[in-house]
PDB file of C-alpha atoms in Angstrom:
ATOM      1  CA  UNK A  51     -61.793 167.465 -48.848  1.00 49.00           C
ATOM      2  CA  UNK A  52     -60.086 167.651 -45.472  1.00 48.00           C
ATOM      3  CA  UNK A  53     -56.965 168.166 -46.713  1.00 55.00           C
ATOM      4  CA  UNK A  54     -58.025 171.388 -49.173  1.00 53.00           C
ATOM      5  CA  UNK A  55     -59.305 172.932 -46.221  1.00 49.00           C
ATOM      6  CA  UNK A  56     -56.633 172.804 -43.959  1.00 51.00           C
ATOM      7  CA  UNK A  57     -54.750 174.318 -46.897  1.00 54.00           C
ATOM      8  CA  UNK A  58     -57.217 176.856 -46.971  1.00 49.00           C
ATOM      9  CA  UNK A  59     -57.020 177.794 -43.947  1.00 51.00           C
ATOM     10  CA  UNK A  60     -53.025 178.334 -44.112  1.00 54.00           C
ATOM     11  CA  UNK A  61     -53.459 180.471 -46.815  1.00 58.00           C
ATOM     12  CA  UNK A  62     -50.859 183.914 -45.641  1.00 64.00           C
ATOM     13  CA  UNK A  63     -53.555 185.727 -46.557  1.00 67.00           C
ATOM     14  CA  UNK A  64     -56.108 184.391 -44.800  1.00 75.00           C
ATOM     15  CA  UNK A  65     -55.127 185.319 -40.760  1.00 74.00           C
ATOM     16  CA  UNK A  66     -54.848 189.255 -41.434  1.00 78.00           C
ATOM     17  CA  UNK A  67     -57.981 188.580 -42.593  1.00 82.00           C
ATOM     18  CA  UNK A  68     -59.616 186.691 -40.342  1.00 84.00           C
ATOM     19  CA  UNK A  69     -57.988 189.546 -37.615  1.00 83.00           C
ATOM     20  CA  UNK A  70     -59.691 192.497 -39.293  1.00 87.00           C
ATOM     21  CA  UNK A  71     -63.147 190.555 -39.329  1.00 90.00           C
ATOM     22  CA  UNK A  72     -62.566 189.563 -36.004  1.00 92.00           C
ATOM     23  CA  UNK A  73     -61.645 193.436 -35.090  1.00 92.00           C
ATOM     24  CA  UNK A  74     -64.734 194.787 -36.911  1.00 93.00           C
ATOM     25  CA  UNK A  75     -66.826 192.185 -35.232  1.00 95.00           C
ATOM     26  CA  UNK A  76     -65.567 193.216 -31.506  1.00 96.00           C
ATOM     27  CA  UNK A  77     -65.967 196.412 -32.552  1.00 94.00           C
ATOM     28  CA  UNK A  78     -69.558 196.403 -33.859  1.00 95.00           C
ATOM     29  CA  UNK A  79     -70.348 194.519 -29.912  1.00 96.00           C
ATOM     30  CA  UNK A  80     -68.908 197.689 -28.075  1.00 95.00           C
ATOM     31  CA  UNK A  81     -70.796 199.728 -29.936  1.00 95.00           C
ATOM     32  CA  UNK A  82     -74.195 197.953 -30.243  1.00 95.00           C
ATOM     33  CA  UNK A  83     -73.417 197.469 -26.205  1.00 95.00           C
ATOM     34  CA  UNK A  84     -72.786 201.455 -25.618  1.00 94.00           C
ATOM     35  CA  UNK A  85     -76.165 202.213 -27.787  1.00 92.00           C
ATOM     36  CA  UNK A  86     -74.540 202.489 -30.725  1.00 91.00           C
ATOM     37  CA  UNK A  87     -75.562 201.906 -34.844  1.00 94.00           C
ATOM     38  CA  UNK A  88     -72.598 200.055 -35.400  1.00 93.00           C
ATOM     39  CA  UNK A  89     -73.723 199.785 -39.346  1.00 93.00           C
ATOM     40  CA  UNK A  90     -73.711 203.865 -39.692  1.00 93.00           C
ATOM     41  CA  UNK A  91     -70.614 203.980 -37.377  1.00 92.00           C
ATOM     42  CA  UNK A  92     -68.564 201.960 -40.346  1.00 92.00           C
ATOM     43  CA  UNK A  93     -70.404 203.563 -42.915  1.00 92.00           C
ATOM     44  CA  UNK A  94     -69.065 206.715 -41.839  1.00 90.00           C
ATOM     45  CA  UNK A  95     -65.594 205.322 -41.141  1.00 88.00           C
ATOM     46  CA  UNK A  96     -65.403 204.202 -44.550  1.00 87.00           C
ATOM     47  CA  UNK A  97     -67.002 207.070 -46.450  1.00 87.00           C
ATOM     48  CA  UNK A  98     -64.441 209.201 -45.175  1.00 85.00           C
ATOM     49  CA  UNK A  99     -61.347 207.489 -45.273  1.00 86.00           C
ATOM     50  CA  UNK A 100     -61.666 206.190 -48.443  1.00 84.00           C
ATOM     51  CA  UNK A 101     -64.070 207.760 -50.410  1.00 83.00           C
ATOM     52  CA  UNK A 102     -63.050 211.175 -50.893  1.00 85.00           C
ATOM     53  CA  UNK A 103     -58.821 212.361 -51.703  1.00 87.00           C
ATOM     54  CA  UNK A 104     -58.394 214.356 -48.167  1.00 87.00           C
ATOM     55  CA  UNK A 105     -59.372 211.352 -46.842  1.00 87.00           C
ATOM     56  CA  UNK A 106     -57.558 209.045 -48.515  1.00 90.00           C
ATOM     57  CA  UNK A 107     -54.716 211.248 -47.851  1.00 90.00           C
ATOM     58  CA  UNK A 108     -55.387 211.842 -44.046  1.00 90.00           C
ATOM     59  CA  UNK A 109     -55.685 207.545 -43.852  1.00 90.00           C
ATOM     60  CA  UNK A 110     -52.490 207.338 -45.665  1.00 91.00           C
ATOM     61  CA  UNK A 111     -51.144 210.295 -43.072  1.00 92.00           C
ATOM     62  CA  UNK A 112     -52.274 208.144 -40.059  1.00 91.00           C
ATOM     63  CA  UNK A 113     -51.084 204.876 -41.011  1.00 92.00           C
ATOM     64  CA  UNK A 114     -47.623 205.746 -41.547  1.00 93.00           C
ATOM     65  CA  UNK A 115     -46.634 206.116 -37.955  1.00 92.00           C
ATOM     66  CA  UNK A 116     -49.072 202.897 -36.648  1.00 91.00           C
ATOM     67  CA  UNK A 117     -47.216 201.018 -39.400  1.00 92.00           C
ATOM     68  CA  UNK A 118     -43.702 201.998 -38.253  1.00 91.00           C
ATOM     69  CA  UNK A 119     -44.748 201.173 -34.538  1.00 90.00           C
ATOM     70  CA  UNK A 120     -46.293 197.663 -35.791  1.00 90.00           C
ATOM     71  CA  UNK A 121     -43.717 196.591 -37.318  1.00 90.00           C
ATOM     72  CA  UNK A 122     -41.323 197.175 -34.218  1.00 87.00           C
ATOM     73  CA  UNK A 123     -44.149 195.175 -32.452  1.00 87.00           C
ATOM     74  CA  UNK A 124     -43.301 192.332 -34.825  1.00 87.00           C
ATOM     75  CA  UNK A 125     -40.057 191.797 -34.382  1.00 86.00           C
ATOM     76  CA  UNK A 126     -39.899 191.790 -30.751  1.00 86.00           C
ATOM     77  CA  UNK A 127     -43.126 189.148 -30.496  1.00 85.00           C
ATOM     78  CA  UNK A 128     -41.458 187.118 -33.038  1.00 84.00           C
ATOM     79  CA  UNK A 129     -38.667 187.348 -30.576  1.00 81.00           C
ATOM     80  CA  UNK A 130     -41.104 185.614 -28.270  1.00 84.00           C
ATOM     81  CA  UNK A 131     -41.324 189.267 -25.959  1.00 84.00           C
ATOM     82  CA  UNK A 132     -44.801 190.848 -25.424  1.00 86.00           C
ATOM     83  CA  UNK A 133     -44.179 194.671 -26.481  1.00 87.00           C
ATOM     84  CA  UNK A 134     -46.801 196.728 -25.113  1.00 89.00           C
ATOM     85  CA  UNK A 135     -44.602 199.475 -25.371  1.00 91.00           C
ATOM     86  CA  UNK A 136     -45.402 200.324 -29.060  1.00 92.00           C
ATOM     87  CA  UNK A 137     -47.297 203.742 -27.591  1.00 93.00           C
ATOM     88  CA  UNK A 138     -44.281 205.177 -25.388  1.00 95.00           C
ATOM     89  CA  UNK A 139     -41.488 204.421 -27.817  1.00 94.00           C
ATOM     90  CA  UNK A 140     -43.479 206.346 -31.184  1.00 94.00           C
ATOM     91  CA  UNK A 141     -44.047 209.160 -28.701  1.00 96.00           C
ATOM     92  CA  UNK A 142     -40.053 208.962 -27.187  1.00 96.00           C
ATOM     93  CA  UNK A 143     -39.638 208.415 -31.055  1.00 95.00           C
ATOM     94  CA  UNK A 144     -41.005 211.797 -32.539  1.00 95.00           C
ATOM     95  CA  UNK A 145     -39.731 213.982 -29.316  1.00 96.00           C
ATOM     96  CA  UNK A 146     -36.277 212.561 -30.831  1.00 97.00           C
ATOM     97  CA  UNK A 147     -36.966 213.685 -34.609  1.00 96.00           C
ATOM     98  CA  UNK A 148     -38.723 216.874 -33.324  1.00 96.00           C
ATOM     99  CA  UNK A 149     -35.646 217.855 -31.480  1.00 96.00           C
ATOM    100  CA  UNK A 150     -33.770 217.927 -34.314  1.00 97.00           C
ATOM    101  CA  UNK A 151     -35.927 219.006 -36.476  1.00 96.00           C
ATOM    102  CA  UNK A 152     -36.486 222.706 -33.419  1.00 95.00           C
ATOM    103  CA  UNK A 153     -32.938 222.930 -32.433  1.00 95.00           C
ATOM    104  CA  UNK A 154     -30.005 221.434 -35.439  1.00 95.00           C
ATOM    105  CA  UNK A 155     -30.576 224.539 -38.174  1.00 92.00           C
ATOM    106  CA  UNK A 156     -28.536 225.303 -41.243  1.00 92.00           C
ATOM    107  CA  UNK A 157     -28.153 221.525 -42.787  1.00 95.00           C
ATOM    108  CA  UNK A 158     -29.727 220.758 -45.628  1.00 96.00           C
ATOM    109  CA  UNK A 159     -32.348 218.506 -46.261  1.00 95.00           C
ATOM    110  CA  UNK A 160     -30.473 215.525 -47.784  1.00 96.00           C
ATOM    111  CA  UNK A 161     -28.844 215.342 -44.107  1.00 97.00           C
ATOM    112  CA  UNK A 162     -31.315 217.019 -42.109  1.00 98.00           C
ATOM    113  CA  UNK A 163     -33.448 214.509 -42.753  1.00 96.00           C
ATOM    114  CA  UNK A 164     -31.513 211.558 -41.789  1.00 96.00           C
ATOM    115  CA  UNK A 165     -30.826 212.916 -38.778  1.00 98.00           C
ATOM    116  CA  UNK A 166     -33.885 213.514 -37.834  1.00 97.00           C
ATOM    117  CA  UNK A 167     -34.969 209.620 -38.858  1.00 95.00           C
ATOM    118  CA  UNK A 168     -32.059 208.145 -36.754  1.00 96.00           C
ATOM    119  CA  UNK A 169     -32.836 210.305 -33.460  1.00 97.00           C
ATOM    120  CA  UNK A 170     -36.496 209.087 -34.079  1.00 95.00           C
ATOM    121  CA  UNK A 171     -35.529 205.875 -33.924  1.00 93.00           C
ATOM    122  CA  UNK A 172     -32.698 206.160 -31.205  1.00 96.00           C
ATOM    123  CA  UNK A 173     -35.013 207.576 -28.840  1.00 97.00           C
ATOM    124  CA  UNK A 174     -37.550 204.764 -29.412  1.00 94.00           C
ATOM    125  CA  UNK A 175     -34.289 202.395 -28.922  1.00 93.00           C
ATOM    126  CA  UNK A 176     -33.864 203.197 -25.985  1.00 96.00           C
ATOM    127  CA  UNK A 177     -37.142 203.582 -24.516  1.00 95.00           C
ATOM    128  CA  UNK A 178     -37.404 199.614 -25.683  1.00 93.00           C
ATOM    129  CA  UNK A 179     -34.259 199.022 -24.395  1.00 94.00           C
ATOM    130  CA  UNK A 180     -34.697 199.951 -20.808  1.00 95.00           C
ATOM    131  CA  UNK A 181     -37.519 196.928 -20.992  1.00 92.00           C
ATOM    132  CA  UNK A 182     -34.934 194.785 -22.432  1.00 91.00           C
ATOM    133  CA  UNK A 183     -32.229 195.501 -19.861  1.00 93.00           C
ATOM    134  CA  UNK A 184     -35.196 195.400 -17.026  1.00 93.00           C
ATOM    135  CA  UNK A 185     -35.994 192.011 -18.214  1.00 91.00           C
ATOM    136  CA  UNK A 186     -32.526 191.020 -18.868  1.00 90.00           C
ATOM    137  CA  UNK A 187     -30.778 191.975 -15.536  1.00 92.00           C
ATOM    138  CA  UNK A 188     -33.618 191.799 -13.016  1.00 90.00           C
ATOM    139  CA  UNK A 189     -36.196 189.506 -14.592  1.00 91.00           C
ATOM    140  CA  UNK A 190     -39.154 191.862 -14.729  1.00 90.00           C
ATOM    141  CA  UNK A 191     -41.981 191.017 -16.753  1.00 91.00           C
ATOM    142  CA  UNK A 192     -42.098 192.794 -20.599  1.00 91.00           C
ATOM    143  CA  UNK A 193     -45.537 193.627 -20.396  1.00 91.00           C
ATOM    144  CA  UNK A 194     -45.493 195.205 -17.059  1.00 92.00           C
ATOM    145  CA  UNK A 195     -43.112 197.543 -17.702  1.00 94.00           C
ATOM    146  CA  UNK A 196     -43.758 198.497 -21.677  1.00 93.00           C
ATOM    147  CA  UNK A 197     -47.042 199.160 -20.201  1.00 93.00           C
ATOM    148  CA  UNK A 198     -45.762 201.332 -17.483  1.00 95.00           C
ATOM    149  CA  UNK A 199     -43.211 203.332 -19.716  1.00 96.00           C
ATOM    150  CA  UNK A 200     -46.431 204.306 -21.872  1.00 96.00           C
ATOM    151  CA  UNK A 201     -47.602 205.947 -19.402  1.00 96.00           C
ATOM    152  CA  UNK A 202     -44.500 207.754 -18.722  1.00 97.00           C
ATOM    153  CA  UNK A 203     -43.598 208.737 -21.944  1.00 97.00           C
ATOM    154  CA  UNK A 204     -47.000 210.163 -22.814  1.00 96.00           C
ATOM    155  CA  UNK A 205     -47.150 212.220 -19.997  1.00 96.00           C
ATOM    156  CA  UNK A 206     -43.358 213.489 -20.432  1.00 96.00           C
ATOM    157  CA  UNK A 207     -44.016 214.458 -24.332  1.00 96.00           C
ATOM    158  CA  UNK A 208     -47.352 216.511 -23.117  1.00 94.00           C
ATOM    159  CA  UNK A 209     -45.494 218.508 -20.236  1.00 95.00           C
ATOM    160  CA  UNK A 210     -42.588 219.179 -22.918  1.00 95.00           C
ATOM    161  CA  UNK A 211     -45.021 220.227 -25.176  1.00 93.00           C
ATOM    162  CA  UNK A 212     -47.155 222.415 -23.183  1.00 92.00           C
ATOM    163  CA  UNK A 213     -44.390 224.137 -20.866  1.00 90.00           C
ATOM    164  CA  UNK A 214     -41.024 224.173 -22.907  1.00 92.00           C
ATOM    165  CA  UNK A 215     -41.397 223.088 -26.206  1.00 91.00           C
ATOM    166  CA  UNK A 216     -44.975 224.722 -26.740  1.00 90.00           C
ATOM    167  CA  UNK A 217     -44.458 227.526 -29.084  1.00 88.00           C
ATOM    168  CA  UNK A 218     -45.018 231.055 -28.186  1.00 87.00           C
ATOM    169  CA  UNK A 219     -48.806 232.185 -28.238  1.00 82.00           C
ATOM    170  CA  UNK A 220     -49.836 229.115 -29.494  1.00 80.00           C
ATOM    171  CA  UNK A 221     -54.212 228.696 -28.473  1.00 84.00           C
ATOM    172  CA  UNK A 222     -53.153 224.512 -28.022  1.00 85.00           C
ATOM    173  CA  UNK A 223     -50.499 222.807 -26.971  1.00 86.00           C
ATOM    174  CA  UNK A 224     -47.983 222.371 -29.691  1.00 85.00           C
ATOM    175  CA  UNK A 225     -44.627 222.745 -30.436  1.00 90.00           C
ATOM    176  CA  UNK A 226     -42.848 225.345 -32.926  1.00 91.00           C
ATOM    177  CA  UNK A 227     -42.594 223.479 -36.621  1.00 91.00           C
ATOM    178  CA  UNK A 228     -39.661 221.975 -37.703  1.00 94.00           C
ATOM    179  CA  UNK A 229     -37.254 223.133 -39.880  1.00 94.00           C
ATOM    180  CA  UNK A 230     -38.270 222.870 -43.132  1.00 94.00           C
ATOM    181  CA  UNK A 231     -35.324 221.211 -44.443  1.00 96.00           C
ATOM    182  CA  UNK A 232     -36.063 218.595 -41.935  1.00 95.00           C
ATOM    183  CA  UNK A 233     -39.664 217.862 -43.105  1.00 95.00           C
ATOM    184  CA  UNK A 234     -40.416 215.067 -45.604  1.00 95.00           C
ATOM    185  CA  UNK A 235     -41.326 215.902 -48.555  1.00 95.00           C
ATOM    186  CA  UNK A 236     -45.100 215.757 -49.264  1.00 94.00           C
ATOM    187  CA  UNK A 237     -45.966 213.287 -52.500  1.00 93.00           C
ATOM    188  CA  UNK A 238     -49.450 213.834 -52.827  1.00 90.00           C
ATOM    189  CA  UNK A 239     -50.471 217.199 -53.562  1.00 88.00           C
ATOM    190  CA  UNK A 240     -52.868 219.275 -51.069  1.00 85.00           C
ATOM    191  CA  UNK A 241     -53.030 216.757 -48.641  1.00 86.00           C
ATOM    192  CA  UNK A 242     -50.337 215.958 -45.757  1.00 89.00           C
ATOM    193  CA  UNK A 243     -49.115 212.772 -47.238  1.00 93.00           C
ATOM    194  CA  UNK A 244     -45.517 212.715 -46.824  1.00 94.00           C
ATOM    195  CA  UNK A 245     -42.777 210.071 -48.115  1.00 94.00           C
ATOM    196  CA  UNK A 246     -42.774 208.520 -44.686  1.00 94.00           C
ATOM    197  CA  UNK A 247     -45.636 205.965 -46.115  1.00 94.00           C
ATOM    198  CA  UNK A 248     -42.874 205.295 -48.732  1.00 95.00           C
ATOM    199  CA  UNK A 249     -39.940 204.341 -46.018  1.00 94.00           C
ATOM    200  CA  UNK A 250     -43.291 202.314 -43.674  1.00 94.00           C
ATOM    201  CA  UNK A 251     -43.934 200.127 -46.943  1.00 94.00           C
ATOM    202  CA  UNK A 252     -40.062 199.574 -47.800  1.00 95.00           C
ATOM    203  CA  UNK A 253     -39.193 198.840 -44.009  1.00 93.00           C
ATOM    204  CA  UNK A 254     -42.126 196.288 -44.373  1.00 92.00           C
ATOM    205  CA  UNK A 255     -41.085 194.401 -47.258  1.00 92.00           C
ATOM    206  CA  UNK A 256     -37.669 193.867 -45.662  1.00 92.00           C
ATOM    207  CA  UNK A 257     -38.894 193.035 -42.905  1.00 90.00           C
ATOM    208  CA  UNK A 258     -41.120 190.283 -44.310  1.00 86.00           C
ATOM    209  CA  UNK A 259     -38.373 189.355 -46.497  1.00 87.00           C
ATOM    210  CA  UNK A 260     -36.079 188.633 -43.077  1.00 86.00           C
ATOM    211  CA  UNK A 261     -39.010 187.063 -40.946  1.00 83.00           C
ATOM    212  CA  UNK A 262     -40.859 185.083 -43.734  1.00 77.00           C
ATOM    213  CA  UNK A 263     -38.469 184.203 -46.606  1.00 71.00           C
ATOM    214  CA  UNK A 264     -35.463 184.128 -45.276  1.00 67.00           C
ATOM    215  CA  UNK A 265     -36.571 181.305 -42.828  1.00 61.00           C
ATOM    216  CA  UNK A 266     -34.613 177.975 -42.838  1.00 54.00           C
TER     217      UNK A 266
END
């Protein structure tokens, strides 16, 4: 008997799991603790994320960018590094794809795109990187500093976005859209799911191919 449940317990499935309980738990606390109905609070959360197509979509839309910054998460803790930096370097990321996608014109999509991608993730490089060389070269603490550059690159993408790269007579904050040959293409009709989910899901089966079966 003690033996089936350990193997229970092992199960791959069973520790994303056990997180999202655990999340949904912590998060039914806070609420309950700030006054809350933490039963209606899901209720809602579900109804409309799931329950309808715009917000099935609009979940889909959302997750694509969380999944890309998890998954850079991943690799560094499996590297044994705490990367707290996930926040600064999606923000770093898509000042790096919006760039291109404002200011390179005349390309067409099948390289537009691309481009776009690889200054996304160069940007986010090298906001990681300047933890790794801090680390590296002086021995300062990962978490202190992803933590730090957050901070920074947050408040360098709003000034950008509300001085020079806020488009003209815009009521918010918000810069010009793209070009549209550097937009992904949308795969779900009327909604603003784009084939970014696509490249999130593909990135993640490699990478669980590299990290889990390709172990020795």
């Amino acid at each position: 008997m003690k033996s089936h449940w350990i193997r229970f317990i092992q199960l791959p499935i069973l520790s994303p799991l056990i997180a999202i309980a655990s999340a949904l738990i912590v998060g039914a606390i806070l609420m309950l603790l700030a006054g809350a109905n933490p039963i209606t609070a899901y209720t809602v959360l579900f109804q409309e994320s799931l329950s309808s197509y715009f917000g099935f979509g609009n979940t889909l839309t959302k997750m694509t960018p969380l999944l890309f910054t998890s998954l850079g998460v991943l690799v560094a803790l499996r590297a044994g590094q705490f990367n707290i930096g996930g926040e600064g370097q999606i923000y770093l990321g898509a000042l790096g794809s919006t760039l291109i996608g404002l200011y390179v014109q005349g390309l067409p999509a099948i390289i537009h795109i691309p481009l776009a991608l690889i200054a996304g993730f160069g940007f986010g490089a090298v906001w990681g990187w300047i933890t790794g060389y801090l680390k590296a070269i002086r021995g300062i603490n990962e978490v202190i500093t992803t933590l730090l550059l957050n901070y920074i690159a947050v408040n360098l993408v709003s000034y950008l976005v509300q001085n020079p790269l806020k488009a003209p007579a815009a009521p918010s904050p918000y810069s010009p859209l793209i070009a549209k040959s550097a937009q992904l293409p949308i795969i779900l009709p009327q909604s603003l799911v784009h084939a970014g989910i696509i490249l999130a899901l593909i990135a993640a089966g490699v990478l669980w191919v590299l990290l889990v079966r390709s172990q020795p």
